[in-house]
PDB file of C-alpha atoms in Angstrom:
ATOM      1  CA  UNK A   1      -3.730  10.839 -14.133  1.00 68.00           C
ATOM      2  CA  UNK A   2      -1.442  11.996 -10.912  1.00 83.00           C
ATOM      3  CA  UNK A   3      -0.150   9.580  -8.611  1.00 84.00           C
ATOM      4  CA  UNK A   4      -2.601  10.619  -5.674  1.00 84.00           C
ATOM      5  CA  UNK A   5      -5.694   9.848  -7.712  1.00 88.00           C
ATOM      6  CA  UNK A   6      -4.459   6.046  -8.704  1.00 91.00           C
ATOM      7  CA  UNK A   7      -3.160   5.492  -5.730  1.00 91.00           C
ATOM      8  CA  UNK A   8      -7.086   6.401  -4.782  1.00 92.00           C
ATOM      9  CA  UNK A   9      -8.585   4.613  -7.487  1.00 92.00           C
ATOM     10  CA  UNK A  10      -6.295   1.463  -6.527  1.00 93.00           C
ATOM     11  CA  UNK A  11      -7.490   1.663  -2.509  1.00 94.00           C
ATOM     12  CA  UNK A  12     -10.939   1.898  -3.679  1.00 93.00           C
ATOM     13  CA  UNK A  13     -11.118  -0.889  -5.585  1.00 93.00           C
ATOM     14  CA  UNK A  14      -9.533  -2.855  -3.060  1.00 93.00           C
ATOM     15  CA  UNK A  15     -11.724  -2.107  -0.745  1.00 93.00           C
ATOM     16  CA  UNK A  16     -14.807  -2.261  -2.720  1.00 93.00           C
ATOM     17  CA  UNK A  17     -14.210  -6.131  -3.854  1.00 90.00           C
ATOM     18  CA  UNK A  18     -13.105  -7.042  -0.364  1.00 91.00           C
ATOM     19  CA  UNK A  19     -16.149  -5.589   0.692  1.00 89.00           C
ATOM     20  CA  UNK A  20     -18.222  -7.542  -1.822  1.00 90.00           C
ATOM     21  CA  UNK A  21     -16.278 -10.806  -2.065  1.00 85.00           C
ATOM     22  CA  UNK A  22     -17.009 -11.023   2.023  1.00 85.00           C
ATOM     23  CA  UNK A  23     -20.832 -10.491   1.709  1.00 85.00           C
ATOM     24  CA  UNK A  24     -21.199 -12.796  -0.987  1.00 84.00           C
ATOM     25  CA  UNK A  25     -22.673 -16.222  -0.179  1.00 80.00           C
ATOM     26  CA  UNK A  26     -20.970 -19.277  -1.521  1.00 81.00           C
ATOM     27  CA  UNK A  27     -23.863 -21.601  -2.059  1.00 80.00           C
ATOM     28  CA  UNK A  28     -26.687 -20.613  -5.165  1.00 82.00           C
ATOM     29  CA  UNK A  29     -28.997 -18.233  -3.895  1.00 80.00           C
ATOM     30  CA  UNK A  30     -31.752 -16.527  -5.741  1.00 81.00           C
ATOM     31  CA  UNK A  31     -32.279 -17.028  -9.537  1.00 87.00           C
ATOM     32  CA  UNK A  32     -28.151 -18.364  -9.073  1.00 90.00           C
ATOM     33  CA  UNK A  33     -29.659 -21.911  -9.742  1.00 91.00           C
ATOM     34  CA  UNK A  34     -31.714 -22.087 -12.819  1.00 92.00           C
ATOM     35  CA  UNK A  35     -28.233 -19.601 -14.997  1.00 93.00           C
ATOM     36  CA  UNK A  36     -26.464 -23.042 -13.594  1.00 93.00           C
ATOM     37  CA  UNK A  37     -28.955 -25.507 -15.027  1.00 93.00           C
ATOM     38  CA  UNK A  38     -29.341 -23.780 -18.459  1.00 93.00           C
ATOM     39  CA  UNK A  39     -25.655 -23.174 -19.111  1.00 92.00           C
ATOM     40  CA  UNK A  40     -25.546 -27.395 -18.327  1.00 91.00           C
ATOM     41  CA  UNK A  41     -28.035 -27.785 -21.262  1.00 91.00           C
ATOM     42  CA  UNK A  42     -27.026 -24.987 -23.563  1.00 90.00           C
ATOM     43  CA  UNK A  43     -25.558 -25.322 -26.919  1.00 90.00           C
ATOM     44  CA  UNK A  44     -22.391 -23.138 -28.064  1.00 93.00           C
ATOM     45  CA  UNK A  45     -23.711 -22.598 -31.214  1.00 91.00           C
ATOM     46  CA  UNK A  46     -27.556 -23.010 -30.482  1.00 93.00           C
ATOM     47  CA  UNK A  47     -27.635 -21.108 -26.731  1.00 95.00           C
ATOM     48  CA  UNK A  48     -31.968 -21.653 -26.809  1.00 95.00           C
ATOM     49  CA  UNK A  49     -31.843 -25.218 -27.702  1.00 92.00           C
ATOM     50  CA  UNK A  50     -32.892 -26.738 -24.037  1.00 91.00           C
ATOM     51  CA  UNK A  51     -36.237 -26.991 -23.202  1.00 90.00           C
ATOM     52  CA  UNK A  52     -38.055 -23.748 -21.333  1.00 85.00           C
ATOM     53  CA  UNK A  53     -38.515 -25.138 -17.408  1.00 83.00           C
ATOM     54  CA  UNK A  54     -41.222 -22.684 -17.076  1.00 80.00           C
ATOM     55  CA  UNK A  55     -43.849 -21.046 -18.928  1.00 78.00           C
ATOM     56  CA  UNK A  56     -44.519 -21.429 -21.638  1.00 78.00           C
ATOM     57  CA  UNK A  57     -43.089 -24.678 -21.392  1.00 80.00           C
ATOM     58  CA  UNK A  58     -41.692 -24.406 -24.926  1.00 82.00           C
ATOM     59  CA  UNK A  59     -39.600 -27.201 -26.466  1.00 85.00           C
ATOM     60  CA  UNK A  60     -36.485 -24.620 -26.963  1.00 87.00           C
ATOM     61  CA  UNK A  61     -35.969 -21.469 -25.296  1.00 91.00           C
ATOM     62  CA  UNK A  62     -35.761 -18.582 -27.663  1.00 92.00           C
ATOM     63  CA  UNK A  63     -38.638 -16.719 -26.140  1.00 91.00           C
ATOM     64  CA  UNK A  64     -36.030 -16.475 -23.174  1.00 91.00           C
ATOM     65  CA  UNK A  65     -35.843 -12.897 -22.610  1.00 90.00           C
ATOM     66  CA  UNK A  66     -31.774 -12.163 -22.377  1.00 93.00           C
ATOM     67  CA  UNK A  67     -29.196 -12.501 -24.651  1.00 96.00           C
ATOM     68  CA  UNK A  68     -26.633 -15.417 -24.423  1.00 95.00           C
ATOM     69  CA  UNK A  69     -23.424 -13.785 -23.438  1.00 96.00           C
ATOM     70  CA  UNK A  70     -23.689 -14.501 -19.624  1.00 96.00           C
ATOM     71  CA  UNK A  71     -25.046 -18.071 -20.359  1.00 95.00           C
ATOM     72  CA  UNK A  72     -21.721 -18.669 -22.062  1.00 96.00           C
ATOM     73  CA  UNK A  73     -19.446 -16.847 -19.371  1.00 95.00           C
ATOM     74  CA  UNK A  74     -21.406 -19.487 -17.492  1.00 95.00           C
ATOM     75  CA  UNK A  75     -20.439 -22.456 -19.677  1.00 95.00           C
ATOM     76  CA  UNK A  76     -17.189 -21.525 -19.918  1.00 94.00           C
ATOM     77  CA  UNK A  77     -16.527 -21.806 -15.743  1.00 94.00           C
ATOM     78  CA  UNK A  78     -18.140 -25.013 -15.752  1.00 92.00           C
ATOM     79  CA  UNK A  79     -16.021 -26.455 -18.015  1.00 90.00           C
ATOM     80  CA  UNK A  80     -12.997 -25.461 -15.874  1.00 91.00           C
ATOM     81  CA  UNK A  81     -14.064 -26.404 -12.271  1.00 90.00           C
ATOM     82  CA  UNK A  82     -17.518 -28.309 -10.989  1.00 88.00           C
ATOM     83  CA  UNK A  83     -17.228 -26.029  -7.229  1.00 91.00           C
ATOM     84  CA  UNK A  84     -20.374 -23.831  -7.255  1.00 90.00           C
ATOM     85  CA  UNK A  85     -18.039 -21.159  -5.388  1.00 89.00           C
ATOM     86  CA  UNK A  86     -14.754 -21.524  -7.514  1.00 91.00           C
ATOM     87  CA  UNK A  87     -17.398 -20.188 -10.079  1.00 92.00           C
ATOM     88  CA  UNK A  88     -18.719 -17.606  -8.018  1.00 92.00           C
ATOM     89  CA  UNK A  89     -15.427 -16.205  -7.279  1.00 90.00           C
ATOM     90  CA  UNK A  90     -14.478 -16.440 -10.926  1.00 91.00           C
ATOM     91  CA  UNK A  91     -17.310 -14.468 -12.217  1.00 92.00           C
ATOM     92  CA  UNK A  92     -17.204 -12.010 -10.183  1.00 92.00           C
ATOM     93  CA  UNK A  93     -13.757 -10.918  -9.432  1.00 91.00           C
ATOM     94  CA  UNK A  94     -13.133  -9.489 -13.261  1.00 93.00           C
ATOM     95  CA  UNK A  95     -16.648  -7.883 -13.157  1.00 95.00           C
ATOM     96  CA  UNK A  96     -16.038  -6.373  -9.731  1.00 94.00           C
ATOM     97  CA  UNK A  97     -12.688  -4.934 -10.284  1.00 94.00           C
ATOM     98  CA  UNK A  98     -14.232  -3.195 -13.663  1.00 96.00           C
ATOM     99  CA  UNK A  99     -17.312  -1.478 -11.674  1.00 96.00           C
ATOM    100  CA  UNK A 100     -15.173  -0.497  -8.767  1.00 95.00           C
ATOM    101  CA  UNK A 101     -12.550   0.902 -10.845  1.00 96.00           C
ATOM    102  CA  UNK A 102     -14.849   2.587 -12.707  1.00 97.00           C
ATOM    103  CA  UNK A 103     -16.915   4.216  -9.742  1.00 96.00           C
ATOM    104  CA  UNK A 104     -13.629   5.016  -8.290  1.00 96.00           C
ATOM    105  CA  UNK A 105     -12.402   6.969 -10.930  1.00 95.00           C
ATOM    106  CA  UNK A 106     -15.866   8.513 -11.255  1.00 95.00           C
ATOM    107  CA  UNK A 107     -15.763   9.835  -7.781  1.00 95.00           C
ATOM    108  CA  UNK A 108     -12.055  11.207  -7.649  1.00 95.00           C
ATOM    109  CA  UNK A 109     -12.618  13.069 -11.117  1.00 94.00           C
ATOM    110  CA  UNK A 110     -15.848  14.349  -9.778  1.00 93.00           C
ATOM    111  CA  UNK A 111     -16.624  14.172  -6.504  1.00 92.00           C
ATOM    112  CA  UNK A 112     -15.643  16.853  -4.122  1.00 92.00           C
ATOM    113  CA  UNK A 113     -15.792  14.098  -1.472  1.00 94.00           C
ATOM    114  CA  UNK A 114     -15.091  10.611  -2.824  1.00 94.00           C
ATOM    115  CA  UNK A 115     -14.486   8.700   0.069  1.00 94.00           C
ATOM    116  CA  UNK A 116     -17.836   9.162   1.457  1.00 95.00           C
ATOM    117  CA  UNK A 117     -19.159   8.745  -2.324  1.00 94.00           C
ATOM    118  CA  UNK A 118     -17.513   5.300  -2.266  1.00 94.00           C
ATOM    119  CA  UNK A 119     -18.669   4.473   1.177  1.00 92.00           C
ATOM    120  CA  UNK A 120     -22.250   5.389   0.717  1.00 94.00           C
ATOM    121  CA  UNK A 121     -22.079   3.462  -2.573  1.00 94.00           C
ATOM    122  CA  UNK A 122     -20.556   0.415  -1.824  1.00 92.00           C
ATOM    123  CA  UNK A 123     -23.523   0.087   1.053  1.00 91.00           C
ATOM    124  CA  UNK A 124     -26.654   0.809  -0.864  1.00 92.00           C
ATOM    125  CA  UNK A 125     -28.240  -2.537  -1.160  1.00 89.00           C
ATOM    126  CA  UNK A 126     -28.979  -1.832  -4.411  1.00 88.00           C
ATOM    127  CA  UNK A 127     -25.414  -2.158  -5.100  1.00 91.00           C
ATOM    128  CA  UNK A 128     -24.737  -4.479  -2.339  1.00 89.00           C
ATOM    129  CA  UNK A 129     -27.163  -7.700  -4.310  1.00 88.00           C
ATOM    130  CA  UNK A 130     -25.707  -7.371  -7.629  1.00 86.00           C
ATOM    131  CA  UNK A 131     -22.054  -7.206  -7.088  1.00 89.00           C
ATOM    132  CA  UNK A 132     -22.635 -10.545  -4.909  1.00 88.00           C
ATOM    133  CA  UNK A 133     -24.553 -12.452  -6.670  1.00 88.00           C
ATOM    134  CA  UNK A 134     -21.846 -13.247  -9.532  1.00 91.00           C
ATOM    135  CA  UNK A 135     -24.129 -16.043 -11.089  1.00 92.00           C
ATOM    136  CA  UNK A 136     -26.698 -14.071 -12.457  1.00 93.00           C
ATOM    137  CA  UNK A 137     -25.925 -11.216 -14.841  1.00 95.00           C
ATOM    138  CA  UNK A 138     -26.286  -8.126 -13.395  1.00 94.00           C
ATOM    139  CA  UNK A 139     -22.857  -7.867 -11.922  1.00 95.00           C
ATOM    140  CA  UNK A 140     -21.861  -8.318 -15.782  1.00 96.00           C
ATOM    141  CA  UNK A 141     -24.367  -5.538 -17.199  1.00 96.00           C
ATOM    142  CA  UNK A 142     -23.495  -3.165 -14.394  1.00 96.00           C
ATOM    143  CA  UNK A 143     -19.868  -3.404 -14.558  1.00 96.00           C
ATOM    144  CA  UNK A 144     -20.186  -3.250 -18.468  1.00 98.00           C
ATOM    145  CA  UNK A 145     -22.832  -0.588 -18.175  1.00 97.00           C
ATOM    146  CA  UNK A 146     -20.969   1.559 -15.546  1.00 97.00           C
ATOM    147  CA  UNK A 147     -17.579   1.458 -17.529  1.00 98.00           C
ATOM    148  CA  UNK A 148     -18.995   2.491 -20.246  1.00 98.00           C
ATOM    149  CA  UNK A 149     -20.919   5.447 -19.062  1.00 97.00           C
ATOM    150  CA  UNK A 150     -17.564   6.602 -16.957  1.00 96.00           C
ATOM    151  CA  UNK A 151     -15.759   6.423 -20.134  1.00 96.00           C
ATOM    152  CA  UNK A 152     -18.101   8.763 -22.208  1.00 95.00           C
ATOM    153  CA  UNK A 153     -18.139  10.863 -19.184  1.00 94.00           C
ATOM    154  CA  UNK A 154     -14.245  11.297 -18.579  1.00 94.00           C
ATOM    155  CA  UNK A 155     -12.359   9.922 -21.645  1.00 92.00           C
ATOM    156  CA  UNK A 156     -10.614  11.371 -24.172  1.00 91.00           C
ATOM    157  CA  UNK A 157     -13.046  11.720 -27.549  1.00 88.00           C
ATOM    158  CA  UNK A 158     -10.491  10.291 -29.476  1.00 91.00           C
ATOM    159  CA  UNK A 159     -11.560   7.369 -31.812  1.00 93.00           C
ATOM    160  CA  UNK A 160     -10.052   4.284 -29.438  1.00 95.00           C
ATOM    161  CA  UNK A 161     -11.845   5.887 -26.147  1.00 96.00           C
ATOM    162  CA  UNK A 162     -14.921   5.979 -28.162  1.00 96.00           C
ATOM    163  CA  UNK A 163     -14.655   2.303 -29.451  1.00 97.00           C
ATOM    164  CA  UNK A 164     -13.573   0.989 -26.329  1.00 97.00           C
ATOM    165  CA  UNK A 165     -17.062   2.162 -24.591  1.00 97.00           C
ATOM    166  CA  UNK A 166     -19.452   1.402 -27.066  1.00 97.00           C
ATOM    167  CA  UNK A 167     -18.250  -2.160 -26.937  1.00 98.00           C
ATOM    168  CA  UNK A 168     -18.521  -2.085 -23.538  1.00 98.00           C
ATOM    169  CA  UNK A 169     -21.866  -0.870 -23.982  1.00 98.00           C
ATOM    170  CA  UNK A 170     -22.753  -3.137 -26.853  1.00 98.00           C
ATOM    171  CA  UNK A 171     -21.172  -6.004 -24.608  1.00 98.00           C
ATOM    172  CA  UNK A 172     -23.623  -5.000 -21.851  1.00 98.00           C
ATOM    173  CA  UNK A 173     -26.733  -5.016 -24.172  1.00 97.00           C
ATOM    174  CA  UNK A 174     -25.605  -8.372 -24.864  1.00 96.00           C
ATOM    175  CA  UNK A 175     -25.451  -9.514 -21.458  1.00 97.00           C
ATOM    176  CA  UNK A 176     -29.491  -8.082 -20.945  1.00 96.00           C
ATOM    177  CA  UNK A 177     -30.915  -6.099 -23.310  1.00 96.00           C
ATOM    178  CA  UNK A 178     -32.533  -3.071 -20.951  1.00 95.00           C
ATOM    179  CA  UNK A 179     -29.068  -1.966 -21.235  1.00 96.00           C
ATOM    180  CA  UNK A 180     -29.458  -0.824 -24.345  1.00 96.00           C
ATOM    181  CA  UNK A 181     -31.440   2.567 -22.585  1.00 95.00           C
ATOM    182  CA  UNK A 182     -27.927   3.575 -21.163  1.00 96.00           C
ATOM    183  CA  UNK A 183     -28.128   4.646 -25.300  1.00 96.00           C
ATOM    184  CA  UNK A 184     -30.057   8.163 -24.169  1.00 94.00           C
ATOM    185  CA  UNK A 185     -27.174   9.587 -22.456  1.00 93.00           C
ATOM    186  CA  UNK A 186     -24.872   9.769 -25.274  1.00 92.00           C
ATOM    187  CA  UNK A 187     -27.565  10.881 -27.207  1.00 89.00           C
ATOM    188  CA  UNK A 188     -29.252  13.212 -24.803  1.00 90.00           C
ATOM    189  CA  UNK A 189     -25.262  14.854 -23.743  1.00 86.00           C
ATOM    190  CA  UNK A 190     -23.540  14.464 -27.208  1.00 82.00           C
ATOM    191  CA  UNK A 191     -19.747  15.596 -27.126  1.00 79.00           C
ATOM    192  CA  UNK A 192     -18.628  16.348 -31.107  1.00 87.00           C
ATOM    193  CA  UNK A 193     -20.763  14.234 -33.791  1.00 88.00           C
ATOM    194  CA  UNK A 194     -17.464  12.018 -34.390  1.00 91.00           C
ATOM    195  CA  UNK A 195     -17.310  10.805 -30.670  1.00 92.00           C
ATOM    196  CA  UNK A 196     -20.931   9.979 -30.243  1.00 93.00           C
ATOM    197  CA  UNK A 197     -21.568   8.038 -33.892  1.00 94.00           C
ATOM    198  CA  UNK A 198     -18.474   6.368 -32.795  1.00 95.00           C
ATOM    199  CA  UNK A 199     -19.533   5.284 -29.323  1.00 96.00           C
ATOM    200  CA  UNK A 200     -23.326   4.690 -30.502  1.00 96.00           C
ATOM    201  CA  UNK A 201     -22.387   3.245 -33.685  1.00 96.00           C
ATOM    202  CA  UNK A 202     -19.685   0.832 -32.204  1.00 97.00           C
ATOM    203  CA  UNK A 203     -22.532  -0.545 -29.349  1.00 97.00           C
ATOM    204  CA  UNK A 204     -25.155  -1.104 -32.045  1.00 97.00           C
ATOM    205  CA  UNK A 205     -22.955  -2.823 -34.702  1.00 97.00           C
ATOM    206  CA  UNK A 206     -22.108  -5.182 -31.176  1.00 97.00           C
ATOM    207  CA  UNK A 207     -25.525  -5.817 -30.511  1.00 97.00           C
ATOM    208  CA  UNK A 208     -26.841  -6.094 -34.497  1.00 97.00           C
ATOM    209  CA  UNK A 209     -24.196  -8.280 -35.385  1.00 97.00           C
ATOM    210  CA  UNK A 210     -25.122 -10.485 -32.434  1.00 96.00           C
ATOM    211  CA  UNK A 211     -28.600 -10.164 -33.686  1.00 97.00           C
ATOM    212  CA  UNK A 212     -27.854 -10.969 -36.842  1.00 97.00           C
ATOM    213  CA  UNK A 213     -25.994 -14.749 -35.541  1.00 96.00           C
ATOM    214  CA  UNK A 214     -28.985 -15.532 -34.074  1.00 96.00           C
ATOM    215  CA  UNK A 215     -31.650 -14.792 -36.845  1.00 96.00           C
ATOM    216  CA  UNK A 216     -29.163 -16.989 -38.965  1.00 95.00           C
ATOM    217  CA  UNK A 217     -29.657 -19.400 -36.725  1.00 93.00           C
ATOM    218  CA  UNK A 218     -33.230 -19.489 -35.302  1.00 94.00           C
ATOM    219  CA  UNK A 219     -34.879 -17.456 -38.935  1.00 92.00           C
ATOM    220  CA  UNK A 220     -36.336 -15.117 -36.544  1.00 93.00           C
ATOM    221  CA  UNK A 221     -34.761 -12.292 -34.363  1.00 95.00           C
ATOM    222  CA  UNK A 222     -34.536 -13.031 -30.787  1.00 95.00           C
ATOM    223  CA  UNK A 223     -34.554  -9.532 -29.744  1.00 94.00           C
ATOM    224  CA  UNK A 224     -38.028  -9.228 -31.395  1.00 94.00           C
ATOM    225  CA  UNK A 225     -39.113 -13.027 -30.534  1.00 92.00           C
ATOM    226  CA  UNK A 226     -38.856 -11.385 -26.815  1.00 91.00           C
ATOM    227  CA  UNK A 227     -40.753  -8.339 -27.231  1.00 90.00           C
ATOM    228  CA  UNK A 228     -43.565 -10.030 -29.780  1.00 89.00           C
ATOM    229  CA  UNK A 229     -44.166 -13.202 -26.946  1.00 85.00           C
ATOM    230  CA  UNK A 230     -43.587 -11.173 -23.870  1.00 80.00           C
ATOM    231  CA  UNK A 231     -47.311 -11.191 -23.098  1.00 78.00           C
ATOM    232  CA  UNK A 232     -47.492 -15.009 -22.409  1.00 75.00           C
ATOM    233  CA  UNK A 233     -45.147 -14.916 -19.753  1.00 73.00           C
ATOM    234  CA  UNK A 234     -46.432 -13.863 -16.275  1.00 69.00           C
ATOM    235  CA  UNK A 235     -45.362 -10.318 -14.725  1.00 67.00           C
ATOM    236  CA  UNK A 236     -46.153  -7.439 -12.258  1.00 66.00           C
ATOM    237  CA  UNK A 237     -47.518  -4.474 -14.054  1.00 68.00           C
ATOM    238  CA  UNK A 238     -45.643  -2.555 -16.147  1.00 62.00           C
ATOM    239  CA  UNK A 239     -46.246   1.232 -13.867  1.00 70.00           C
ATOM    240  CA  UNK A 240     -45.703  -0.871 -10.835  1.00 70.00           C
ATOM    241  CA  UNK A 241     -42.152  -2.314 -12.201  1.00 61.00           C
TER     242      UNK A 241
END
């Protein structure tokens, strides 16, 4: 990579988490609350054992529909500092340097224009809620979800490129499952048949293993426990979501 395109990639990201580290709002807002209460009553090595707030109302929580990566990034800050936004700032600033970087080297590898790419990017509210609301997980997924894509799109296909974003990926799925769909566009665009088994087979073997931890634990996978129970808990309509 030149000097003119880091140089880019380095104002960019700048920019970008300035941008988002200004609109973010110290106090809890949101769903910020309840990721604070359960990471309070988690276990390390039992993350559903605390007792569902909502329903169902079960005793533990492994009908609760996302994986426990977050809820331990979570534990982990609170066992460092008790300041709501010392935590916020924590979580966020390693997340948001990963998905700017990565946008920003999406836009000056492809991008005839990538200043108004980042610009028009960094202000769609869709982006905007995310990357500002550091104590729920969708900063996480995205900036997991986002590198990973960038790197199938523009790295190498040599074997450590390949491993590097399916554990992103994998990482991501782990984080909230719906991540796994970013699967279809390695599948959908392969590169050579070495490159994509490596990048599909590295984020599955993430996610399985994980998987696998918590059957161990719990004699039932949690991935499935989800999907199976998902009709007792309250939602909009599937075609409307």
């Amino acid at each position: 990579m030149n000097a003119d395109k880091t140089r880019f990639i380095a104002c960019a990201i700048i920019l970008l988490t300035s941008w988002f580290t200004w609109l973010s709002q110290p106090l809890p807002v949101l769903d910020e609350e309840s990721y604070l209460w359960i990471a309070e009553n988690l276990s390390w090595s039992r993350p559903y054992d605390w007792p569902l707030p909502w329903p169902p109302f079960d005793e533990n929580a492994y009908i609760y529909a996302h994986p426990p990566l977050f809820l331990w990034m979570v534990k982990a800050i609170q066992g460092w500092t008790s300041s709501v936004a010392t935590m916020k700032v924590a979580l966020a600033v390693p997340w948001q340097l990963l998905l700017t970087g990565s946008v920003a080297w999406l836009a000056i590898e492809r991008s005839k224009h990538p200043w108004q790419m980042i610009l028009v990017w960094g202000t769609m509210a869709g982006v905007a809620l995310p990357s500002t609301r550091s104590l729920m997980p969708d900063l996480q997924v995205s900036a997991l979800g986002t590198f990973a894509m960038t790197v199938w799109i523009l790295a190498p296909r040599d074997f450590r490129w390949m491993c590097l974003g399916g554990l992103a990926l994998g990482l991501a799925a782990w984080t909230k499952y719906p991540a796994l769909l970013l699967l279809i566009v390695p599948l959908m665009h392969p590169r050579d048949r070495s490159a994509t088994s490596t990048f599909v087979g590295t984020a599955l073997g993430l996610v399985f293993i994980g998987e696998c931890w918590l059957a161990w634990s719990y004699e039932r996978f949690h991935l499935v426990e989800v999907l199976v129970r998902a009709p007792e808990i309250a939602r909009g309509n599937v075609d409307t979501r």
